[in-house]
mmCIF file of C-alpha atoms in Angstrom:
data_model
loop_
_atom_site.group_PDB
_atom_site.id
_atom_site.type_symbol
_atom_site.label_atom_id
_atom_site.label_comp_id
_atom_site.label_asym_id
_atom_site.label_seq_id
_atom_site.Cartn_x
_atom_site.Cartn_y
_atom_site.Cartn_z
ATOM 1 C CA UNK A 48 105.013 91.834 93.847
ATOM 2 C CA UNK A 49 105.888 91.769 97.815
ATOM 3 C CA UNK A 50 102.373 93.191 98.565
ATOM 4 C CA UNK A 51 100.957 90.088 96.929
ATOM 5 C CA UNK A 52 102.318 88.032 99.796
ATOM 6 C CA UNK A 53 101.448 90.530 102.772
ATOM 7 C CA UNK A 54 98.865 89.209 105.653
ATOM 8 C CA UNK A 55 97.489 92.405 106.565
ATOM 9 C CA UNK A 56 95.920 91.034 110.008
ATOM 10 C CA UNK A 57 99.687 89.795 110.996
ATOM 11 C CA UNK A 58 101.911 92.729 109.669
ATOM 12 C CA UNK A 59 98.801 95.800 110.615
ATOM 13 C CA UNK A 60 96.733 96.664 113.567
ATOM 14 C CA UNK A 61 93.609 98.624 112.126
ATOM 15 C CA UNK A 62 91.335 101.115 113.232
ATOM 16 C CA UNK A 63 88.653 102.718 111.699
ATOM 17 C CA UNK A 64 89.396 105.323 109.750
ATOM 18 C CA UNK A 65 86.770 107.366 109.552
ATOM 19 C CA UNK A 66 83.034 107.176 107.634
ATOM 20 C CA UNK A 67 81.751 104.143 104.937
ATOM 21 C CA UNK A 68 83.031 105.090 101.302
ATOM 22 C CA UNK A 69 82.286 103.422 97.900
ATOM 23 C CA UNK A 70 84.528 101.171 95.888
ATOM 24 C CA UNK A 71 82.811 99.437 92.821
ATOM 25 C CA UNK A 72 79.482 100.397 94.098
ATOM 26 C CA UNK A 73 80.129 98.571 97.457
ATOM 27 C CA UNK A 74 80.024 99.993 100.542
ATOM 28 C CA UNK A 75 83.229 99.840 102.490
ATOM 29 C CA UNK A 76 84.218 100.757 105.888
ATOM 30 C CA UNK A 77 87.866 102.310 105.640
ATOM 31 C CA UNK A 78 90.658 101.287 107.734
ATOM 32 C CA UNK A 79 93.622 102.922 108.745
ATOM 33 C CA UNK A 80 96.629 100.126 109.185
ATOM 34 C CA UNK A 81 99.645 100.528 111.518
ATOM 35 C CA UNK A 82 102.568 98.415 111.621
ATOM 36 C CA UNK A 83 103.146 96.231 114.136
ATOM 37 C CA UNK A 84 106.178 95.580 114.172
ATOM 38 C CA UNK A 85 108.948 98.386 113.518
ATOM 39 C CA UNK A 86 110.824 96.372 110.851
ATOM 40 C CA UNK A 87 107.627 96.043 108.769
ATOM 41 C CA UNK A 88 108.452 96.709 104.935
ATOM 42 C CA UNK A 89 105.475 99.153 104.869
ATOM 43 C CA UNK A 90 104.796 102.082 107.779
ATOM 44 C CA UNK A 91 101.008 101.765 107.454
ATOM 45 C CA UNK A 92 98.288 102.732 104.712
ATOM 46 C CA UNK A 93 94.706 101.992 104.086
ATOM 47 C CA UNK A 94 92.313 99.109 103.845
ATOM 48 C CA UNK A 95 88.631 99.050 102.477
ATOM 49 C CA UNK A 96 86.472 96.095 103.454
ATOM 50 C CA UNK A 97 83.363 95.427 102.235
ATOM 51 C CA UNK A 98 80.698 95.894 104.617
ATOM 52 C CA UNK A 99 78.243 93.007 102.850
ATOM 53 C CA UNK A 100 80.786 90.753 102.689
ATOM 54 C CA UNK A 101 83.376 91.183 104.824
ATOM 55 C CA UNK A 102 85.939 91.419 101.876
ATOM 56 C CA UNK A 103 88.890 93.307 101.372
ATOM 57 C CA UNK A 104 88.306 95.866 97.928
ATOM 58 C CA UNK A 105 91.052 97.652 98.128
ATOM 59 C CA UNK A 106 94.355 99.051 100.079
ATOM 60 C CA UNK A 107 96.739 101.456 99.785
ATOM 61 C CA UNK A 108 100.512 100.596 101.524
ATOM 62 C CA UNK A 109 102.640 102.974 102.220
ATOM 63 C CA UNK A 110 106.548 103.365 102.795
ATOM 64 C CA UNK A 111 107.789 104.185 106.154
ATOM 65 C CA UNK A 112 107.789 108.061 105.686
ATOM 66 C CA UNK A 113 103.897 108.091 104.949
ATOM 67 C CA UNK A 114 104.532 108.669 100.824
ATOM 68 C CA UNK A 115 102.156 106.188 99.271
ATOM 69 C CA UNK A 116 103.983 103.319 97.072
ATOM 70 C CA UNK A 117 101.364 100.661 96.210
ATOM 71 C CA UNK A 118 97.962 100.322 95.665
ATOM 72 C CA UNK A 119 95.900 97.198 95.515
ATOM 73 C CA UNK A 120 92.829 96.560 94.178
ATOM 74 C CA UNK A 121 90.959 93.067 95.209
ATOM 75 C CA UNK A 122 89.088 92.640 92.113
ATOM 76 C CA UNK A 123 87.432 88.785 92.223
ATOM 77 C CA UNK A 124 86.571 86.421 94.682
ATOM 78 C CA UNK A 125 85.281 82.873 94.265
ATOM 79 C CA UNK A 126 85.198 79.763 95.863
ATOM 80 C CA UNK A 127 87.560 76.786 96.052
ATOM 81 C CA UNK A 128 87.294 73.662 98.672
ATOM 82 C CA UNK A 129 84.426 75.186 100.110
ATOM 83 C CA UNK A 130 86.403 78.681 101.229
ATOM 84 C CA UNK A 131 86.272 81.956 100.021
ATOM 85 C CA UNK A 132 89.722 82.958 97.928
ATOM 86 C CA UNK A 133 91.093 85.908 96.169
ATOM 87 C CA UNK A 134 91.259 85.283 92.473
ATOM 88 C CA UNK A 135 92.248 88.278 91.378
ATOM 89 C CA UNK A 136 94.325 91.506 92.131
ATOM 90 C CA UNK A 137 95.870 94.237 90.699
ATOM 91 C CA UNK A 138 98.911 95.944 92.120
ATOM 92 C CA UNK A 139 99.521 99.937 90.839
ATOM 93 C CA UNK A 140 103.296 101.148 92.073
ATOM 94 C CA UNK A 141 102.291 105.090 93.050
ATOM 95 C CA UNK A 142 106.122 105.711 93.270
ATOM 96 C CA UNK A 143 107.186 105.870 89.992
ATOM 97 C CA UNK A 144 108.213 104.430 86.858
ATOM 98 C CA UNK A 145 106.621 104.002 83.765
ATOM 99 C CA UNK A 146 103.124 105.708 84.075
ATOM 100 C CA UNK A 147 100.731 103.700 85.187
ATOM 101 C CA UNK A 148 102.825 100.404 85.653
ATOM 102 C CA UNK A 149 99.890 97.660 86.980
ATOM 103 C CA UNK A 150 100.480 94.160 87.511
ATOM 104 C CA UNK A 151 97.316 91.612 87.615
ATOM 105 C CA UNK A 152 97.345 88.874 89.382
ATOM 106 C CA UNK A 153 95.578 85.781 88.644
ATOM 107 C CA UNK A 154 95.066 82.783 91.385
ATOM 108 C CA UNK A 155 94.011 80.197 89.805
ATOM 109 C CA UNK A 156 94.895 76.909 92.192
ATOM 110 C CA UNK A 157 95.134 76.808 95.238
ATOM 111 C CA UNK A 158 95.921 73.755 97.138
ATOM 112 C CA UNK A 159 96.724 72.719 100.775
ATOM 113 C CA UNK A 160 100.465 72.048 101.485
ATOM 114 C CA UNK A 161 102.651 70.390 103.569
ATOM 115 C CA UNK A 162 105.692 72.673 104.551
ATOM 116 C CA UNK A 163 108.493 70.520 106.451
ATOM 117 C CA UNK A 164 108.844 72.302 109.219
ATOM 118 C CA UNK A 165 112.822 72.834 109.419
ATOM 119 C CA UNK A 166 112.322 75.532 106.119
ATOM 120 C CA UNK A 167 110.875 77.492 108.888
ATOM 121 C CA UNK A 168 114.529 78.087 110.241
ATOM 122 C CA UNK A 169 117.208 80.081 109.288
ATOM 123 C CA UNK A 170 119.418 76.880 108.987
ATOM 124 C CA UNK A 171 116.701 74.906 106.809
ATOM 125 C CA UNK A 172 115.778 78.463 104.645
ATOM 126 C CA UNK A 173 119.782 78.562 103.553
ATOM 127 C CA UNK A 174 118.859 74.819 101.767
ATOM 128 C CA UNK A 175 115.992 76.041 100.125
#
């Protein structure tokens, strides 16, 4: 699930999309996202935040030509460490395949980590 790993505030720019709408009884303000880079995997979509919270509810990514190919659904939130963390999501492919395909996913530790710095380049990556 590549959408599971995206960091919509590095990979979007986002501007409002138009007025509040609803999502589980919340209201949201809507977001339109735009690449900002050209080789992003996605070419843009939607985001609903929360405006109470300040939470993402949902988005909708699409592919480069505008068609629609995942949507994502921020279902729980809780805290761990003191910070706020997703601990649930749910990712629908709109493109295709079996009718309805979802996949949850559950977060259920997170933890702070130490990445060694040389994984960060292409050399170290290859001896991952």
């Amino acid at each position: 699930a590549d959408v599971s790993r995206l960091r919509f505030s590095e990979e979007f720019t986002a501007t409002v999309a138009g007025p509040p709408e609803t999502i589980d009884e919340r209201e949201c303000d809507v977001l339109k996202l735009s690449p900002k880079s050209p080789k992003s995997s996605y070419g843009g979509g939607r985001l609903w935040v929360d405006r109470a919270e300040y939470l993402a509810r949902k988005a909708v990514v699409d592919l480069v030509s505008g068609k629609p190919a995942k949507e994502i659904t921020f279902e729980k939130y809780g805290k761990q460490a003191g910070k706020t963390v997703l601990e649930s999501m749910t990712i629908k492919d709109l493109l295709g395949g079996p009718a309805g395909a979802r996949t949850r996913i559950d977060y259920t530790n997170y933890r702070a980590a130490k990445i060694d710095d040389k994984l960060l380049t292409p050399e170290g990556a290859l001896n991952f």
